[in-house]
Amino acid sequence: MKLHPILAALRKHKAGTVLIALQIALTLAIVCNAVFIIGQRVERVNRPTGLDESNLFLVSQQWVGAPSADNADGVEKLDAMQREDLAALRQLPGVAAVAPTNSLPLLNSSWTGSVSHKPGADLGGKGDIRTAYYFTDEQALSTLGLRLVAGRNFNAGDVQHQGFRDQRDRPVAIISKALADKLFPDGNAVGKVMYSDGSNAPTTIIGVVARLQIPSIGSWGSSFAWYSTLIPTRLDGGFARYAVRTKPGQLDAVMRAVAPALYKVTPMRVLDDDSVKPFSEIRAKAYRADIGMAVLMGVICLILLCVTAAGIVGLTSFWVGQRHRQIGVRRALGARKIDILHYFQIENLLIAGVGVVLGVVLAVGLNMWLMTHYEMTRIPLLYVVTGVLAMLAIGQGAVFVPARRASNVPPVEATRAA
Amino acid sequence: MLKMTHLSKVYRTEVVETYALRDFNIDVKEGEFVAVTGPSGSGKTTFLTIAGLLETFSGGEYHLDGIEVSNLNDNARSKIRNEKIGFIFQAFNLIPDLNVFDNIEVPLRYRGMKAAERKQRIMDSLERVGLASRAKHYPAELSGGQQQRVAIARALAGSPRLLLADEPTGNLDTQMARGVMELLEDIHREGATIVMVTHDPELAARAQRNVHIIDGQVVELSEDPRFHTVHAAAGDAHA
Amino acid sequence: MFSYYLELALRSLRRSPGLTLLMVLTIGFGVAASMTSWSVFRAVSGDPIPWKSSKLFVPQIDNWGPKGRSSDGEPPNAMDYADAIALMRDHRAKRQSAMYQISPSIVPAQADKHPFNVSGHVVYGEFFPMLDVPFKYGSGWSADDDTNRAMVAVISSKLNQKLFGGVSSVGKTVNIEGKDYRVVGVLDDWNPQPRFYDVVNTGGFSTTGDDVFLPFLTAIQEAMSNDGNTNCNEVPKESGFVGLQHSECVWVAYMAELDDVAAATAYRNYLNDYARAQQQAGRFGWAPNSRLRDLPAWLDSQHVVPSDTRVSLLVALGLLLVCLVNTVGLLLAKFLRRSGEIGVRRALGAPRAAIYSQFLTEAGIVGAAGGVLGLLLTVAGVASVGWVLPKDIAALARLDVSLLLLTMLVAVVATMLAGLYPTFRASRVQPAWQLKSN
């Protein structure tokens, strides 16, 4: 098969050729970037928090007319109320463990600070590592299903309490492995000390958990997404959260039992529909936008590919119709069916080839533009290469039907009047 | 009616210049029936496309119905084609998507005629070619002869001053050709000016006057048109 | 003549139903995707108070210095307590209000009802006239109520419905965080999106409106702590809510009304003078780095329009572009397939303008049909954004007449634009004598 007659024919159909190539180029550019966005979102949504997320739910509640957390007396009263709540929840049938906590991964409500090797370090200064704190108690690891990879768990003696706006020394902490590796690249963080939030009092690292995500999934937290610190302290305020792990299969039953049990402790509190949430719901809410974006991009890609394939079918059909007689002449002069089929296939390959070359340029350009204006990273080559192959395949798939019709034009067509 | 003086038509490509017509002179009087003959490639079709204002020419003058047409713009040329000229094509050139009625209506539409008048004219001209009963038929449903009659009806419907016919019987068998030819003769007798291009000497013989073209020029008229048939037959491989 | 072109167009489209359907689907999907994205974008990028946004300003004071600035040199996007109070005391704008977000509990009067949570803001009395907040009953509170730390409240009509069955509650009391407040005003429906007076804490959008508004100084006196973001560049030296008020932590939002450019300039100078005074007093160790943005600029600087929404719109417009390129190709094929007809028409006296009219009419009809399909798909699209977008934002995407008209307009205009080149090509077909075929 020689290219010359194909090129000559394409020159005659300049506009159509340019349009198909342009369409393939634009489609490739958009689809590459859209699929890249989908890939990023899927990766984001699928990353594990470090928690054992099944059989876990969160209670967020608020006392009404609670004592002030601004004086020592009030703090003690609030702490007593919180301990009463914890005891009530721990007694519920079907409950495996309960821990107070200021937040959970994906909850988007966080207390962040920084840790350092040196005492009294400037916040945000050099050598300062940002971290998110989980204020909790000795049941945290079992409740959240965190895996301890070094050191020991908190014990009841480690647990302190404080007003939620107060500052208090933090003698011990368990940190995530990512933070441990960052602080002590040589390993063996257990037993070492760090200083949190510019404090002069040391915090001894007593344990390291395999993985624990920070509450925020926003871009501002992406630089320290895995740097978590567990502090064995109950925070006392008018507001408290409890993480509850149930025995397998008892999630719903326990969730239903929570409100009556807590109202029994004290009715003067706010506990509404939003107060008791399974972790699956927290996860769904956190990633709703990401999943939505992925779905949206997927739908758009699908429409794009269909439109482009349909466009190729349409224009090629037109060309086949236009060249009916010419095809008949070729057949009469001895071209086999397969030759005609190949003719249109190679023609499409040429056009699509030009299209994808242009498309790669556009795809990279679009990606660079998105990088400067939005939170995007550089598109990996794999996406572009896959996109190119996919576009060529779609082109071949789309051209097959009209090309086969062309190959079925009988030689006798040559003798018919135009 | 139709007067060309020293008219020339040059086709230029990058490599060569080809004269399709050179120093071409012809004068067709009102009410004449002229047959233009000549071998293939002699320029007779070029002559007809220029006469019908379908193409421009390179030099000389062309007066149509007293109007010098070389300086007219596309719109004015379209208007003249629409109002003064009727075309009859060898390949009929009916629009396949339109039925007989709608085909004949096309030129009348561009004249902005009222619906009632259009209908009257269409029915009259269909009556004239004897196809009044076929108004709702599509071209594909008609025989070649019938299609050419429709084409003639379309040409007549606008009451043109000049009828241009290009091998009007070229695609027809002998019997159908005879019918079409008789129709043209009738139309001529009623006063129409007809210029017909043909290579068929028998057909040419039925015209009032013959003009012979060779190599883009009108050659002297022969008393006996059959004298030229030898050349025509030899040089013409017309399909 | 138009009816003739219409008839010809319909005839032609009917003749190749497959190609026609393809074009209509292409236009329909392209238009619907972009219109659905547009409806979301329009909702989140709209001006929440168009008649006044150019007169509303958000001041920023740099109380953190170079170390606390973001990479582009921006000072904090909220104020610390001391600066907010100082600005309120100086009272240099026509109207102004410091504010912060609260999430207090409400105790219903009926003993059998459980307490519940509401969201709200503590503001100064000028907040209501400054933002043209509509009242159903009563009004806001006075400047005296502010200074006297009066126990008054403005509540939403929703809360009024819930607590008082919808009748005017002005003069009645409502128990907020265990204290009785006297209701002075009930709002009419008011839930501007974005929540422009405090975008830092709401992220811009929220399906539930604020239910209570309390006087700023009263809330401070009652130690009603803030529910919004608190950002600190250092750990507060004192503990508790009072410690927060004495710290350099930023958590107070601020808005001022300035009527014209001169007033804005004067206020800008005032902010710098204030910062310079703080510098001279030794509190700030740096030159003034104040900002004063009007509302639209402020919303823009806070990236209130989610970048996902922008990217979606962009990608959807890209889709529309591809659909149009596709339509150009299909129309070109469709029109040039009829070269013969065009040639005959030209020979029979059709001027170029007639060819243009005929084929643009045909493109227009394809566009209109695509528009109708686009309308249906847009309706479906807007109805289903709730499935894929965050609730707060999806709830804002609305169908209205202007969106539907725009959908139709975009479909028809875009398709006719797409039809321009094919029509141009069609009009260039020479009037035919002997129809040639390739």
Short mmCIF file of C-alpha atoms in Angstrom, two decimals, chain A residues 4-391:
data_model
loop_
_atom_site.label_atom_id
_atom_site.label_comp_id
_atom_site.label_asym_id
_atom_site.label_seq_id
_atom_site.Cartn_x
_atom_site.Cartn_y
_atom_site.Cartn_z
CA HIS A 4 1.00 8.71 -2.09
CA PRO A 5 -2.59 8.23 -3.34
CA ILE A 6 -3.89 8.56 0.20
CA LEU A 7 -2.06 11.83 0.73
CA ALA A 8 -3.31 13.08 -2.61
CA ALA A 9 -6.87 12.22 -1.64
CA LEU A 10 -6.48 13.91 1.74
CA ARG A 11 -5.29 17.07 0.04
CA LYS A 12 -8.57 17.12 -1.82
CA HIS A 13 -10.48 16.86 1.46
CA LYS A 14 -8.43 19.36 3.37
CA ALA A 15 -11.24 20.72 5.49
CA GLY A 16 -12.56 17.33 6.57
CA THR A 17 -9.06 16.05 7.30
CA VAL A 18 -8.21 19.10 9.38
CA LEU A 19 -11.49 18.84 11.27
CA ILE A 20 -11.02 15.20 12.21
CA ALA A 21 -7.41 15.77 13.21
CA LEU A 22 -8.42 18.80 15.26
CA GLN A 23 -11.20 16.89 16.93
CA ILE A 24 -8.88 14.03 17.82
CA ALA A 25 -6.33 16.50 19.15
CA LEU A 26 -8.83 18.34 21.36
CA THR A 27 -10.37 15.10 22.57
CA LEU A 28 -6.97 13.68 23.44
CA ALA A 29 -5.99 16.85 25.30
CA ILE A 30 -9.18 16.95 27.35
CA VAL A 31 -9.47 13.22 27.97
CA CYS A 32 -5.83 12.90 29.10
CA ASN A 33 -6.26 15.63 31.66
CA ALA A 34 -9.72 14.51 32.73
CA VAL A 35 -8.57 10.92 33.20
CA PHE A 36 -5.56 12.22 35.10
CA ILE A 37 -7.93 14.12 37.39
CA ILE A 38 -10.01 10.98 37.84
CA GLY A 39 -6.87 8.98 38.64
CA GLN A 40 -5.76 11.51 41.23
CA ARG A 41 -9.16 11.60 42.87
CA VAL A 42 -9.50 7.84 42.94
CA GLU A 43 -6.06 7.56 44.48
CA ARG A 44 -7.00 10.18 47.06
CA VAL A 45 -10.26 8.51 47.95
CA ASN A 46 -8.69 5.07 48.21
CA ARG A 47 -5.84 5.96 50.54
CA PRO A 48 -6.42 4.33 53.91
CA THR A 49 -6.77 6.55 56.96
CA GLY A 50 -4.97 4.05 59.17
CA LEU A 51 -8.20 3.38 61.06
CA ASP A 52 -10.15 0.14 61.04
CA GLU A 53 -13.17 1.90 59.60
CA SER A 54 -15.80 -0.80 59.96
CA ASN A 55 -17.86 -0.95 63.15
CA LEU A 56 -16.75 2.57 64.06
CA PHE A 57 -18.94 5.58 64.68
CA LEU A 58 -18.61 9.03 66.13
CA VAL A 59 -20.81 10.85 68.63
CA SER A 60 -20.63 14.65 68.63
CA GLN A 61 -22.58 16.28 71.39
CA GLN A 62 -22.91 19.54 73.26
CA TRP A 63 -24.05 20.20 76.82
CA VAL A 64 -26.52 22.97 77.47
CA GLY A 65 -25.79 25.37 80.28
CA ALA A 66 -22.51 23.60 80.93
CA PRO A 67 -19.95 25.07 83.35
CA SER A 68 -17.35 27.38 81.84
CA ALA A 69 -14.15 25.74 80.69
CA ASP A 70 -12.27 28.92 81.55
CA ASN A 71 -11.84 28.18 85.25
CA ALA A 72 -10.41 25.18 87.04
CA ASP A 73 -13.63 24.42 88.85
CA GLY A 74 -15.62 24.36 85.60
CA VAL A 75 -13.04 22.16 83.91
CA GLU A 76 -13.30 19.59 86.70
CA LYS A 77 -17.09 19.56 86.42
CA LEU A 78 -16.94 19.20 82.64
CA ASP A 79 -14.44 16.39 82.96
CA ALA A 80 -16.70 14.58 85.37
CA MET A 81 -19.57 14.91 82.89
CA GLN A 82 -17.38 13.58 80.11
CA ARG A 83 -16.25 10.62 82.21
CA GLU A 84 -19.87 9.86 83.03
CA ASP A 85 -20.72 9.85 79.32
CA LEU A 86 -17.77 7.60 78.53
CA ALA A 87 -18.75 5.16 81.25
CA ALA A 88 -22.35 5.10 80.00
CA LEU A 89 -21.23 4.39 76.45
CA ARG A 90 -18.73 1.74 77.51
CA GLN A 91 -21.47 -0.10 79.35
CA LEU A 92 -23.74 -0.33 76.31
CA PRO A 93 -24.13 -3.88 75.05
CA GLY A 94 -22.31 -4.47 71.79
CA VAL A 95 -19.67 -1.81 72.46
CA ALA A 96 -16.07 -2.93 72.11
CA ALA A 97 -14.25 0.29 73.01
CA VAL A 98 -14.89 4.01 73.40
CA ALA A 99 -12.44 6.87 73.34
CA PRO A 100 -12.94 10.61 73.61
CA THR A 101 -11.40 12.49 70.75
CA ASN A 102 -11.36 16.05 69.44
CA SER A 103 -11.56 14.77 65.86
CA LEU A 104 -11.12 11.88 63.47
CA PRO A 105 -9.42 11.54 60.10
CA LEU A 106 -11.54 13.00 57.27
CA LEU A 107 -13.65 15.00 59.74
CA ASN A 108 -12.15 18.30 58.59
CA SER A 109 -12.12 19.77 62.06
CA SER A 110 -8.61 19.85 63.32
CA TRP A 111 -6.24 21.08 65.95
CA THR A 112 -2.91 21.54 64.32
CA GLY A 113 0.40 22.64 65.70
CA SER A 114 4.02 21.76 65.28
CA VAL A 115 6.68 19.64 66.87
CA SER A 116 10.38 20.25 67.02
CA HIS A 117 13.61 18.74 68.33
CA LYS A 118 14.35 21.90 70.27
CA PRO A 119 12.48 23.53 73.15
CA GLY A 120 10.87 26.94 72.68
CA ALA A 121 11.10 26.83 68.91
CA ASP A 122 9.36 29.44 66.83
CA LEU A 123 6.05 28.29 65.39
CA GLY A 124 6.43 27.93 61.67
CA GLY A 125 10.19 28.33 62.00
CA LYS A 126 12.89 26.10 60.57
CA GLY A 127 13.04 22.56 61.86
CA ASP A 128 9.43 22.82 62.86
CA ILE A 129 7.21 19.99 61.65
CA ARG A 130 3.50 20.55 61.38
CA THR A 131 1.25 17.95 62.93
CA ALA A 132 -2.39 17.43 63.82
CA TYR A 133 -3.25 16.43 67.38
CA TYR A 134 -5.74 13.84 68.49
CA PHE A 135 -6.57 14.39 72.17
CA THR A 136 -7.86 11.09 73.47
CA ASP A 137 -7.30 8.44 76.14
CA GLU A 138 -5.93 4.94 76.70
CA GLN A 139 -8.67 3.29 74.63
CA ALA A 140 -7.77 5.25 71.50
CA LEU A 141 -5.75 2.53 69.78
CA SER A 142 -8.32 -0.20 70.29
CA THR A 143 -11.23 2.08 69.43
CA LEU A 144 -9.71 3.45 66.25
CA GLY A 145 -8.09 0.17 65.30
CA LEU A 146 -4.63 1.71 65.03
CA ARG A 147 -1.69 -0.65 64.65
CA LEU A 148 1.14 -0.07 67.10
CA VAL A 149 4.46 -0.78 65.37
CA ALA A 150 6.81 0.25 68.18
CA GLY A 151 6.70 1.17 71.84
CA ARG A 152 3.67 0.83 74.04
CA ASN A 153 0.06 1.92 74.23
CA PHE A 154 -1.15 4.62 76.62
CA ASN A 155 -2.16 3.39 80.06
CA ALA A 156 -4.73 4.94 82.37
CA GLY A 157 -1.96 6.66 84.28
CA ASP A 158 -0.85 8.59 81.20
CA VAL A 159 -4.25 10.22 80.74
CA GLN A 160 -4.70 13.82 81.85
CA HIS A 161 -7.43 16.35 81.22
CA GLN A 162 -7.53 20.08 80.53
CA GLY A 163 -9.87 22.89 79.46
CA PHE A 164 -10.08 22.91 75.69
CA ARG A 165 -8.46 26.34 75.39
CA ASP A 166 -5.86 25.71 78.08
CA GLN A 167 -2.20 24.92 77.61
CA ARG A 168 -0.79 22.01 79.48
CA ASP A 169 2.45 20.13 79.30
CA ARG A 170 2.31 16.93 77.28
CA PRO A 171 4.63 14.42 78.94
CA VAL A 172 3.92 11.54 76.56
CA ALA A 173 2.61 11.03 73.04
CA ILE A 174 2.14 8.34 70.41
CA ILE A 175 2.95 9.51 66.92
CA SER A 176 2.37 8.18 63.44
CA LYS A 177 5.23 6.37 61.72
CA ALA A 178 5.41 9.06 59.06
CA LEU A 179 6.00 11.72 61.70
CA ALA A 180 8.45 9.48 63.57
CA ASP A 181 10.47 8.96 60.39
CA LYS A 182 10.43 12.68 59.69
CA LEU A 183 11.55 13.59 63.21
CA PHE A 184 14.06 10.77 63.58
CA PRO A 185 15.14 9.59 60.15
CA ASP A 186 17.51 7.10 61.80
CA GLY A 187 14.59 5.24 63.34
CA ASN A 188 13.95 4.35 66.95
CA ALA A 189 11.73 7.29 67.82
CA VAL A 190 10.40 5.48 70.87
CA GLY A 191 11.84 6.91 74.07
CA LYS A 192 13.08 10.07 72.36
CA VAL A 193 11.67 13.49 73.15
CA MET A 194 10.15 16.25 71.09
CA TYR A 195 8.78 19.69 71.94
CA SER A 196 5.29 20.60 70.78
CA ASP A 197 3.99 24.05 69.89
CA GLY A 198 7.12 25.86 71.01
CA SER A 199 6.86 24.50 74.53
CA ASN A 200 9.85 24.18 76.80
CA ALA A 201 8.55 20.98 78.35
CA PRO A 202 9.62 17.76 76.60
CA THR A 203 7.17 15.22 75.25
CA THR A 204 8.41 11.63 75.30
CA ILE A 205 7.40 9.48 72.36
CA ILE A 206 6.17 6.22 73.91
CA GLY A 207 4.76 4.57 70.83
CA VAL A 208 4.50 4.68 67.05
CA VAL A 209 1.42 3.69 65.05
CA ALA A 210 1.71 2.44 61.48
CA ARG A 211 -0.48 5.04 59.87
CA LEU A 212 -2.84 7.80 60.93
CA GLN A 213 -4.19 10.49 58.67
CA ILE A 214 -4.87 14.02 59.93
CA PRO A 215 -8.49 15.25 60.03
CA SER A 216 -8.08 17.72 57.18
CA ILE A 217 -8.19 16.55 53.59
CA GLY A 218 -7.95 20.12 52.28
CA SER A 219 -4.96 21.21 50.29
CA TRP A 220 -3.63 23.29 53.20
CA GLY A 221 -3.03 20.08 55.13
CA SER A 222 -1.55 18.06 52.29
CA SER A 223 2.03 18.82 53.34
CA PHE A 224 1.54 17.02 56.66
CA ALA A 225 -1.32 14.67 55.83
CA TRP A 226 0.26 11.74 57.69
CA TYR A 227 1.94 13.59 60.58
CA SER A 228 -0.41 12.80 63.46
CA THR A 229 0.19 13.01 67.18
CA LEU A 230 -1.95 11.28 69.80
CA ILE A 231 -1.99 13.05 73.19
CA PRO A 232 -3.52 11.16 76.14
CA THR A 233 -5.61 14.09 77.32
CA ARG A 234 -9.36 14.57 77.58
CA LEU A 235 -10.32 18.03 76.37
CA ASP A 236 -13.04 19.55 78.51
CA GLY A 237 -15.43 22.05 77.06
CA GLY A 238 -19.10 22.50 76.37
CA PHE A 239 -18.64 20.15 73.47
CA ALA A 240 -17.31 16.60 73.31
CA ARG A 241 -16.81 13.86 70.74
CA TYR A 242 -16.65 10.14 71.41
CA ALA A 243 -15.41 7.52 68.99
CA VAL A 244 -17.16 4.19 69.49
CA ARG A 245 -16.11 0.77 68.22
CA THR A 246 -18.83 -1.88 68.28
CA LYS A 247 -18.60 -5.62 68.09
CA PRO A 248 -19.01 -6.87 64.52
CA GLY A 249 -22.53 -6.52 63.14
CA GLN A 250 -23.81 -4.39 66.01
CA LEU A 251 -23.12 -0.94 64.60
CA ASP A 252 -26.74 -0.01 63.92
CA ALA A 253 -28.06 -1.32 67.20
CA VAL A 254 -25.43 0.48 69.24
CA MET A 255 -25.91 3.72 67.29
CA ARG A 256 -29.61 3.63 68.08
CA ALA A 257 -28.87 3.07 71.76
CA VAL A 258 -26.53 6.05 72.10
CA ALA A 259 -29.01 8.93 72.37
CA PRO A 260 -31.23 7.32 75.03
CA ALA A 261 -28.18 6.30 77.08
CA LEU A 262 -26.67 9.78 77.01
CA TYR A 263 -29.98 11.54 77.67
CA LYS A 264 -30.28 9.28 80.69
CA VAL A 265 -27.00 10.67 81.99
CA THR A 266 -28.19 14.21 81.46
CA PRO A 267 -30.99 15.47 79.21
CA MET A 268 -29.56 18.98 79.01
CA ARG A 269 -27.58 18.42 75.88
CA VAL A 270 -27.82 18.76 72.12
CA LEU A 271 -27.95 15.42 70.34
CA ASP A 272 -29.60 15.58 66.96
CA ASP A 273 -29.68 13.54 63.77
CA ASP A 274 -26.20 14.70 62.88
CA SER A 275 -24.73 13.79 66.23
CA VAL A 276 -24.28 10.06 65.73
CA LYS A 277 -22.50 9.21 62.51
CA PRO A 278 -20.96 5.99 61.27
CA PHE A 279 -17.44 6.47 59.95
CA SER A 280 -18.59 5.39 56.50
CA GLU A 281 -20.74 8.51 56.41
CA ILE A 282 -17.85 10.71 57.49
CA ARG A 283 -15.77 9.19 54.71
CA ALA A 284 -18.53 9.63 52.13
CA LYS A 285 -19.03 13.27 53.07
CA ALA A 286 -15.31 14.01 53.06
CA TYR A 287 -14.75 12.60 49.61
CA ARG A 288 -18.07 13.54 48.08
CA ALA A 289 -16.54 16.35 46.07
CA ASP A 290 -13.71 14.13 44.85
CA ILE A 291 -16.00 11.31 43.81
CA GLY A 292 -18.32 13.83 42.22
CA MET A 293 -15.48 15.36 40.25
CA ALA A 294 -14.31 11.91 39.13
CA VAL A 295 -17.83 10.96 38.02
CA LEU A 296 -18.27 14.26 36.21
CA MET A 297 -14.96 13.90 34.40
CA GLY A 298 -15.85 10.31 33.55
CA VAL A 299 -19.17 11.32 32.03
CA ILE A 300 -17.54 14.08 30.03
CA CYS A 301 -14.82 11.73 28.76
CA LEU A 302 -17.42 9.20 27.72
CA ILE A 303 -19.43 11.79 25.81
CA LEU A 304 -16.26 13.16 24.23
CA LEU A 305 -15.08 9.78 23.01
CA CYS A 306 -18.53 8.90 21.65
CA VAL A 307 -18.80 12.23 19.86
CA THR A 308 -15.36 11.87 18.32
CA ALA A 309 -15.92 8.28 17.26
CA ALA A 310 -19.28 9.23 15.78
CA GLY A 311 -17.67 12.14 13.97
CA ILE A 312 -15.10 9.83 12.41
CA VAL A 313 -17.81 7.39 11.34
CA GLY A 314 -19.83 10.25 9.87
CA LEU A 315 -17.07 11.88 7.86
CA THR A 316 -15.56 8.63 6.67
CA SER A 317 -18.98 7.45 5.54
CA PHE A 318 -19.31 10.64 3.57
CA TRP A 319 -15.94 10.10 1.93
CA VAL A 320 -16.79 6.51 1.12
CA GLY A 321 -20.06 7.66 -0.44
CA GLN A 322 -18.26 10.31 -2.41
CA ARG A 323 -15.62 7.93 -3.73
CA HIS A 324 -17.98 5.10 -4.56
CA ARG A 325 -17.18 5.17 -8.22
CA GLN A 326 -13.48 5.60 -7.61
CA ILE A 327 -13.53 2.58 -5.34
CA GLY A 328 -15.37 0.65 -8.05
CA VAL A 329 -12.68 1.60 -10.54
CA ARG A 330 -9.96 0.44 -8.16
CA ARG A 331 -11.79 -2.81 -7.66
CA ALA A 332 -12.23 -3.22 -11.41
CA LEU A 333 -8.51 -2.63 -11.82
CA GLY A 334 -7.78 -5.49 -9.48
CA ALA A 335 -7.76 -4.11 -5.95
CA ARG A 336 -8.84 -6.74 -3.43
CA LYS A 337 -11.41 -6.03 -0.74
CA ILE A 338 -8.68 -6.03 1.84
CA ASP A 339 -6.80 -3.38 -0.14
CA ILE A 340 -9.78 -1.03 0.00
CA LEU A 341 -10.23 -1.75 3.72
CA HIS A 342 -6.56 -1.01 4.33
CA TYR A 343 -6.76 2.12 2.27
CA PHE A 344 -9.31 3.68 4.61
CA GLN A 345 -7.64 2.29 7.70
CA ILE A 346 -4.30 3.78 6.75
CA GLU A 347 -5.96 7.02 5.81
CA ASN A 348 -7.50 7.19 9.27
CA LEU A 349 -4.20 6.27 10.89
CA LEU A 350 -2.52 9.15 9.09
CA ILE A 351 -5.16 11.67 10.14
CA ALA A 352 -5.30 10.34 13.69
CA GLY A 353 -1.51 10.35 13.79
CA VAL A 354 -1.40 14.04 13.02
CA GLY A 355 -4.25 14.55 15.49
CA VAL A 356 -2.54 12.80 18.38
CA VAL A 357 0.75 14.62 17.81
CA LEU A 358 -1.11 17.90 18.04
CA GLY A 359 -3.15 16.44 20.90
CA VAL A 360 -0.09 15.57 22.95
CA VAL A 361 1.09 19.15 22.63
CA LEU A 362 -2.34 20.43 23.65
CA ALA A 363 -2.61 17.91 26.51
CA VAL A 364 0.70 18.95 27.99
CA GLY A 365 -0.14 22.61 27.44
CA LEU A 366 -3.50 22.23 29.14
CA ASN A 367 -1.87 20.36 32.00
CA MET A 368 0.70 23.13 32.44
CA TRP A 369 -2.02 25.73 32.37
CA LEU A 370 -4.01 23.84 35.00
CA MET A 371 -0.83 23.52 37.07
CA THR A 372 -0.35 27.26 37.18
CA HIS A 373 -3.98 28.07 37.90
CA TYR A 374 -5.21 25.15 39.96
CA GLU A 375 -3.86 22.42 42.17
CA MET A 376 -2.60 20.03 39.55
CA THR A 377 0.59 18.10 39.27
CA ARG A 378 2.50 17.25 36.10
CA ILE A 379 0.69 14.65 34.05
CA PRO A 380 2.65 11.39 34.00
CA LEU A 381 3.82 10.19 30.60
CA LEU A 382 1.84 6.99 31.05
CA TYR A 383 -1.46 8.87 30.85
CA VAL A 384 -0.43 10.61 27.64
CA VAL A 385 0.86 7.42 26.01
CA THR A 386 -2.27 5.52 27.01
CA GLY A 387 -4.38 8.37 25.69
CA VAL A 388 -2.53 8.35 22.37
CA LEU A 389 -2.97 4.59 21.95
CA ALA A 390 -6.60 4.82 22.96
CA MET A 391 -7.31 7.58 20.45
#
